[in-house]
């Protein structure tokens, strides 16, 4: 039977190591450490190990004769680097040794990675090596490694080299390797005590200090062993060379406790002083482990999710939650960090911030809204830059960038490599102005769930209004149509960068963008009414937002153009005129055609000519808005959406999408859940497998897909339960297949910890004891009051 | 008539310049700029000009043969430095020139400092110079200086040297000058465009980058003048040497726009890139001014305070509010900064964080609670360090330091100079464990005012419990008394560091500490009941706080010993045995005896022998707790406080206090307000004049006294109005002298902007329009409901 708390790999597979690396990361929202970087790595340079939140560096490169800037999340020094050898033989190398057994296990409940190897060297000596590692969720600056060596059939000299390695680069993503990947310069190394070393480096452009200190001790039979200690001090590599006598069958345990501080941490004097001060305070591996496990236990209570009959699914969902919480957590609340697309521990997209939070916040809002608040403030702090961007583009308000760099400027690459053709091509994807819609939507959702008026007054309202203002300014009046239009943008579907012949110039009237722009404008106006009069007055004055402009918003929100063809929503104006692609022919020829754009470009064709989407675009409307709400928004715009138009629209685009983004499966299963359970289930499986099965064939090794991971959890928590929070009530409309048994999960709502339990034939909500005010729960028209400590149930 | 919006000085007074400097600071909570650092300064090196939030550096010094560490708030480069000369003559120097007129004006409403001089040089040429300066409250990284020169009776060559000066040190406080005061090292200078320069420095120990960029332009007759530009590039001094032809009676205006970024700012790529990117975006002086004034207008609405008949008092109160808001503001919410005792702009105490927030938060809680929240989280981030401190002292829980350094460790000086005797003496004042009481009290007050449960759950409860735990652990059982005792501490009165003969070892059973420790223990237990069950369970588990320990708290909270003598509360155990001081003799001999401790030490005596306090100590109980609450807390401890004991206690200590701290006047006027209006008024005046009249004789020049400033505002808002917020109601019990006419001020309560207007014979509360829930207002037993947009009044 599947253990829903353990991800296990048996046998070593050098080919698959990248995916395992990514999936077996341990982290705490501040530091993330990939799987196999230590002595066993097939290729150390590609798995450098350690990532830290909030450190970015910008470097210049020349590509195709042009100077391009390249901002990357900085890879921290590798704290794991530890090797061993016997009797002066060669250092252990997994690719040369004879591996008798290999077992790797990520304990999800405790967020501990364990690897166990039995190896035989060229001299025939058998050694078992058991390694445990954690990145403390309790003390955010601490990581710990424990390696136990058992000489099964030999006695002799065991040498262990345990170092901190600052020579790492950002080299994980093959197609970026032509770009500068060296970000760290050595400041100093030190040996403050016999057991400990210090490595201090600095990012070579942003000048952020990083200090790492390690305490390395050896234990055997419950007692401290004092090995012969030599110091390794080779440039930016510092550590210990330990030599000791090992005896047949007698385990020897190495403990390496590491602290990490950066110059961007609050509450520090300077990083090296803190790294050294905290090192002796941390106790032993098991002390750290105990507190770490307790912290995770509390997190798992807060993120509780179980399905009676389906341990395999539960395991994947928990793996997804683990990755979410090792990318952002209460440990990152104080840092100026956003939600990177590939987590903290993937180098793809270089740590830039896209729109992924749109798929992630629903999971966080209902459990740790204080974290969502912190992440929204990350955007708020970049509002000034978004204002400048809008102004420079000739608009007003705030234009958030598609790929947000550390200071909130656009970091979208100007050139992008097509690995299929080998061409570096211009990249106009920054035309995805819809990222601002995601920010506004998230502000609104956060406020709806929390009723946090102080946030709205000081930050949220300003963000909503400035984003609304941008849409009010980019929209232009089309006299012929008598409607407002938005030209030259891109929708979520990144295949369509422009019309044939004008490939870089964007498309006009993307339905998703225009409908949501109307929604944003109306929420902006609504927010003004939510503010106390004095705050409203101040904000209007500060933003110099006058009646005339607000009236213009009202008009635009009523009269934006939305394209339709054949009774369905057109993805954008002119979509209908594009060619149909011979999907079967391409599937036959290429197999995987998720990145159809690259295939066509390599054929000297362009995907812009075809009715072919990379991912859900128009269908995003059905994901963000309920059918009722979408009908209302379109109605406000003067369009009617007949009931039969919804399934027609869904099928139309399903048939024309290559799913080149992992987000596609989330949206498609969502939109199909109510109407076609069977087909929805296919997409659910795809969403669940995006990373564990690496369905894009190699992208997982470059970093997990965080939005897809969180989105898969959201499918269970909101889509299948029909969970909605509106009008101060909690609504449930479950569509949950009876054969799957009961699904249970925990949320926080208005201060109540709630447990929802959904069977095929009934739904129950249990409130934890407390002194909060009662809430109202509604299921299919039936309203029930729920008091702390009580339970309500509804038969279905 | 007094203009309650302007602080004005006529005539130049080199002796008084230090005080004017401090009082005429302009700042925005991120940068503060003292008054006169530019061309007119009597002694440039002592008035270096610019301070920034959150930058600290630690240096080592040797004093009396001992190595001591010395952490200081870092003084930023001086952005003001600007001089002029005529026809190649000497550079203008205020101490050499003939000053025909000098007028200095701090416009409180607009937070703009203006100076106007008419000077005549040795050649008999008369020039008028008008200087305006601001530190933008709108764009927190920007400052601006405008200088207009009018050659009244000459034409000729005008040369202006306008630089950024990174050679500044921390030299403001005379007695620290023996200590290392140089914190900045040059990184680079650059001239990115003809009008602009960049100075990049780094703190030499904490390695924090600071980048400052300046754009310098000259205008005349509304048109840009292009002077001959030379570059000044002298080490860490970079800028322009401008030469132009000036004509009799024709004004020439220099505009210097400056940006400042540090490596600790959020939302940056790196400081120099940001400083340069923002420089061209800022427009001209008047553009910055307009937005700056609007930001202040909104602040003044939020901090509205007026007294019909007393412009002089109102002016001082507004000056105090201005200083408060240029030390902490919405601009500092994102920074990891606390509330320094002498504001952002005073070097005394080196920027360390004491207990001043106890006197400051009442003003902020009722207007910008989001700012108090940020400042409480500054403490929360230092909870781990406070835990270590408690553990190392043999206690448990959290022991917050008396002088909190940048990482929250104790930064109390080990040696302190007595300027009277010239002796460096051991300084045991870190025994003031009561600072933790202030932190706990502030957490509780914030929660009471805001009902912010998310804060309580994630941060507040943990702080309260860990501080309670400390008191639970430091208290020991005294079998003889059958009560718990707390030994070896100091109360707020810093004169009493120990008993005679044991001067460094603290005193026992300080009444303030023990009573408030009981209060904290009970609030800790109460908080547990406020938490939802699940959060309570998690927190108890995380803190490993078990039933037995909680029961111990209950016992200690009931049985702490409180010393009394002669029917009054003893300041500490054994106070009654001390000698009476011949106050009159000392007053006669020394005049100012506020720092009696220094006088006695210089006489080879010690203040520890006498019934003499530096500041309110036992009386702090009457300040923090209402008489009813204090009676309840003492009653819980088994002590009865008869009504007559209160005035007796107050008078007893009033007669034995030297008022060596500016906080004393606040507390004393507070405790006297209800009983002895006349005597209270004396202390009110003292509180108001602490800095404007520099009543301590020189300490204002070292930095204003922020707690006293905020406390004086609080006297008016809470003490004279009897404003209390408890049991979800707003209580008013005004004691307001009818002759003073009406007092009016604004607060925020439960989302309502309220204006309170208090006459001698009635009180009115006006609520701004909005959609909030009604609140209840109580005045002397009468309860009224108040709806948005409505007003309630009570005759007195």
Coordinates of N, CA, C and O in Angstrom, one line a residue, chain A residues 314-376:
Chain A
X314 N -3.0 11.5 -2.4 CA -2.7 12.3 -1.2 C -1.2 12.5 -1.1 O -0.8 13.6 -0.8
X315 N -0.5 11.5 -1.4 CA 1.0 11.7 -1.3 C 1.5 12.8 -2.3 O 2.3 13.6 -1.9
X316 N 0.9 12.8 -3.5 CA 1.4 13.8 -4.4 C 0.9 15.2 -4.0 O 1.7 16.1 -4.0
X317 N -0.3 15.3 -3.5 CA -0.8 16.6 -3.0 C 0.1 17.1 -1.8 O 0.4 18.2 -1.7
X318 N 0.5 16.1 -1.0 CA 1.3 16.5 0.2 C 2.7 16.9 -0.3 O 3.3 17.9 0.2
X319 N 3.2 16.2 -1.3 CA 4.5 16.6 -1.9 C 4.4 18.1 -2.4 O 5.3 18.9 -2.3
X320 N 3.3 18.3 -3.1 CA 3.0 19.7 -3.6 C 3.0 20.7 -2.5 O 3.6 21.8 -2.6
X321 N 2.3 20.4 -1.4 CA 2.2 21.3 -0.3 C 3.6 21.5 0.3 O 4.0 22.6 0.7
X322 N 4.4 20.4 0.4 CA 5.7 20.6 0.9 C 6.6 21.5 0.1 O 7.3 22.4 0.6
X323 N 6.4 21.4 -1.2 CA 7.2 22.3 -2.1 C 6.7 23.7 -2.0 O 7.5 24.7 -2.0
X324 N 5.4 23.9 -1.8 CA 4.9 25.2 -1.6 C 5.5 25.9 -0.4 O 6.0 27.0 -0.4
X325 N 5.5 25.1 0.7 CA 6.0 25.6 2.0 C 7.5 25.7 2.1 O 8.0 26.3 3.1
X326 N 8.2 25.1 1.2 CA 9.6 25.3 1.3 C 10.0 26.4 0.3 O 11.2 26.8 0.3
X327 N 9.0 26.9 -0.4 CA 9.3 28.1 -1.2 C 8.8 29.4 -0.5 O 9.5 30.4 -0.6
X328 N 7.7 29.4 0.0 CA 7.2 30.5 0.8 C 6.6 29.9 2.1 O 5.9 28.9 2.1
X329 N 6.9 30.6 3.2 CA 6.4 30.1 4.5 C 6.4 31.2 5.5 O 6.8 32.3 5.1
X330 N 6.1 31.0 6.7 CA 6.2 32.0 7.7 C 7.6 32.5 7.9 O 7.9 33.6 8.3
X331 N 8.6 31.7 7.4 CA 10.0 32.1 7.5 C 10.3 33.1 6.4 O 11.3 33.8 6.5
X332 N 9.4 33.3 5.4 CA 9.7 34.3 4.4 C 8.9 35.6 4.6 O 9.0 36.5 3.8
X333 N 8.0 35.6 5.6 CA 7.1 36.7 5.8 C 7.9 38.0 5.9 O 7.5 39.1 5.4
X334 N 9.1 38.0 6.5 CA 9.8 39.2 6.8 C 10.8 39.5 5.6 O 11.5 40.5 5.7
X335 N 10.9 38.7 4.6 CA 11.8 38.9 3.5 C 11.0 39.6 2.4 O 9.8 39.4 2.3
X336 N 11.8 40.3 1.6 CA 11.2 41.0 0.5 C 11.2 40.0 -0.7 O 12.0 40.2 -1.7
X337 N 10.4 39.0 -0.6 CA 10.4 38.0 -1.7 C 9.0 37.7 -2.3 O 8.0 37.9 -1.5
X338 N 9.0 37.4 -3.5 CA 7.7 37.0 -4.2 C 7.6 35.5 -4.3 O 8.4 34.8 -3.7
X339 N 6.7 35.1 -5.2 CA 6.6 33.6 -5.4 C 7.2 33.3 -6.8 O 6.6 33.5 -7.8
X340 N 8.4 32.7 -6.7 CA 9.1 32.4 -8.0 C 8.4 31.2 -8.7 O 7.9 30.3 -8.0
X341 N 8.3 31.3 -10.0 CA 7.6 30.3 -10.8 C 8.1 28.8 -10.5 O 7.3 27.9 -10.5
X342 N 9.4 28.7 -10.3 CA 9.9 27.3 -10.1 C 10.4 27.1 -8.7 O 11.3 26.3 -8.4
X343 N 9.7 27.8 -7.8 CA 10.0 27.6 -6.3 C 11.3 28.3 -6.1 O 11.9 29.0 -6.9
X344 N 11.8 28.1 -4.9 CA 13.0 28.8 -4.5 C 14.2 28.0 -5.0 O 15.3 28.4 -5.1
X345 N 13.9 26.7 -5.5 CA 15.0 25.8 -5.7 C 15.1 25.4 -7.2 O 15.8 24.4 -7.5
X346 N 14.5 26.1 -8.1 CA 14.7 25.8 -9.5 C 15.3 27.1 -10.1 O 14.9 28.2 -9.8
X347 N 16.2 26.8 -11.0 CA 16.9 28.0 -11.7 C 16.2 28.5 -12.9 O 16.5 29.5 -13.4
X348 N 15.2 27.7 -13.4 CA 14.5 28.1 -14.7 C 13.8 29.4 -14.4 O 13.3 29.6 -13.3
X349 N 13.7 30.2 -15.4 CA 13.2 31.6 -15.2 C 14.0 32.4 -14.2 O 13.5 33.5 -13.9
X350 N 15.1 31.9 -13.7 CA 16.0 32.7 -12.9 C 15.4 33.4 -11.7 O 15.9 34.4 -11.2
X351 N 14.3 32.8 -11.2 CA 13.7 33.3 -10.0 C 12.8 34.5 -10.2 O 12.3 35.1 -9.2
X352 N 12.5 34.8 -11.4 CA 11.6 36.0 -11.7 C 10.2 35.6 -11.3 O 9.8 34.5 -11.2
X353 N 9.5 36.7 -11.0 CA 8.1 36.6 -10.5 C 7.1 36.8 -11.7 O 7.1 37.9 -12.2
X354 N 6.3 35.8 -12.0 CA 5.3 36.0 -13.0 C 4.0 36.1 -12.4 O 3.9 36.8 -11.3
X355 N 3.0 35.5 -12.9 CA 1.6 35.6 -12.4 C 1.2 34.3 -11.5 O 0.1 34.2 -11.2
X356 N 2.2 33.5 -11.2 CA 1.9 32.2 -10.6 C 1.1 32.3 -9.3 O 0.3 31.4 -8.9
X357 N 1.2 33.5 -8.6 CA 0.5 33.6 -7.3 C -1.0 33.5 -7.5 O -1.7 33.2 -6.6
X358 N -1.5 33.8 -8.8 CA -2.9 33.6 -9.0 C -3.4 32.2 -8.7 O -4.5 32.0 -8.3
X359 N -2.5 31.2 -8.9 CA -2.9 29.8 -8.7 C -2.5 29.4 -7.3 O -2.9 28.3 -6.8
X360 N -1.7 30.2 -6.6 CA -1.1 29.8 -5.3 C -1.8 30.4 -4.1 O -2.0 29.7 -3.1
X361 N -2.3 31.6 -4.3 CA -2.9 32.3 -3.1 C -4.1 31.6 -2.6 O -4.4 31.7 -1.4
X362 N -5.0 31.0 -3.5 CA -6.2 30.4 -2.9 C -5.8 29.4 -1.8 O -6.6 29.2 -0.9
X363 N -4.7 28.7 -2.0 CA -4.3 27.7 -0.9 C -3.8 28.4 0.3 O -4.1 28.0 1.4
X364 N -3.1 29.5 0.2 CA -2.5 30.2 1.3 C -3.6 31.1 2.0 O -3.6 31.2 3.2
X365 N -4.4 31.7 1.2 CA -5.5 32.6 1.8 C -6.3 31.9 2.9 O -6.6 32.5 3.9
X366 N -6.5 30.6 2.6 CA -7.4 29.9 3.5 C -6.7 29.2 4.7 O -7.3 28.4 5.4
X367 N -5.4 29.5 4.8 CA -4.6 28.8 5.8 C -3.6 29.7 6.6 O -3.6 29.7 7.8
X368 N -2.9 30.5 5.8 CA -2.0 31.5 6.4 C -2.1 32.8 5.7 O -1.2 33.3 5.0
X369 N -3.2 33.5 5.9 CA -3.4 34.8 5.1 C -2.3 35.8 5.4 O -2.0 36.6 4.6
X370 N -1.7 35.7 6.6 CA -0.6 36.6 6.9 C 0.6 36.5 5.9 O 1.3 37.4 5.6
X371 N 0.7 35.3 5.3 CA 1.7 35.1 4.3 C 1.3 35.7 3.0 O 2.1 36.3 2.3
X372 N 0.0 35.5 2.6 CA -0.5 36.2 1.4 C -0.3 37.7 1.5 O 0.1 38.4 0.6
X373 N -0.6 38.2 2.7 CA -0.5 39.6 2.9 C 1.0 40.1 2.7 O 1.2 41.1 2.0
X374 N 1.9 39.3 3.1 CA 3.3 39.6 2.9 C 3.7 39.6 1.4 O 4.4 40.5 0.9
X375 N 3.1 38.6 0.7 CA 3.4 38.5 -0.7 C 2.7 39.6 -1.5 O 3.3 40.0 -2.5
X376 N 1.6 40.0 -1.1 CA 0.9 41.2 -1.8 C 1.7 42.4 -1.5 O 1.8 43.3 -2.4

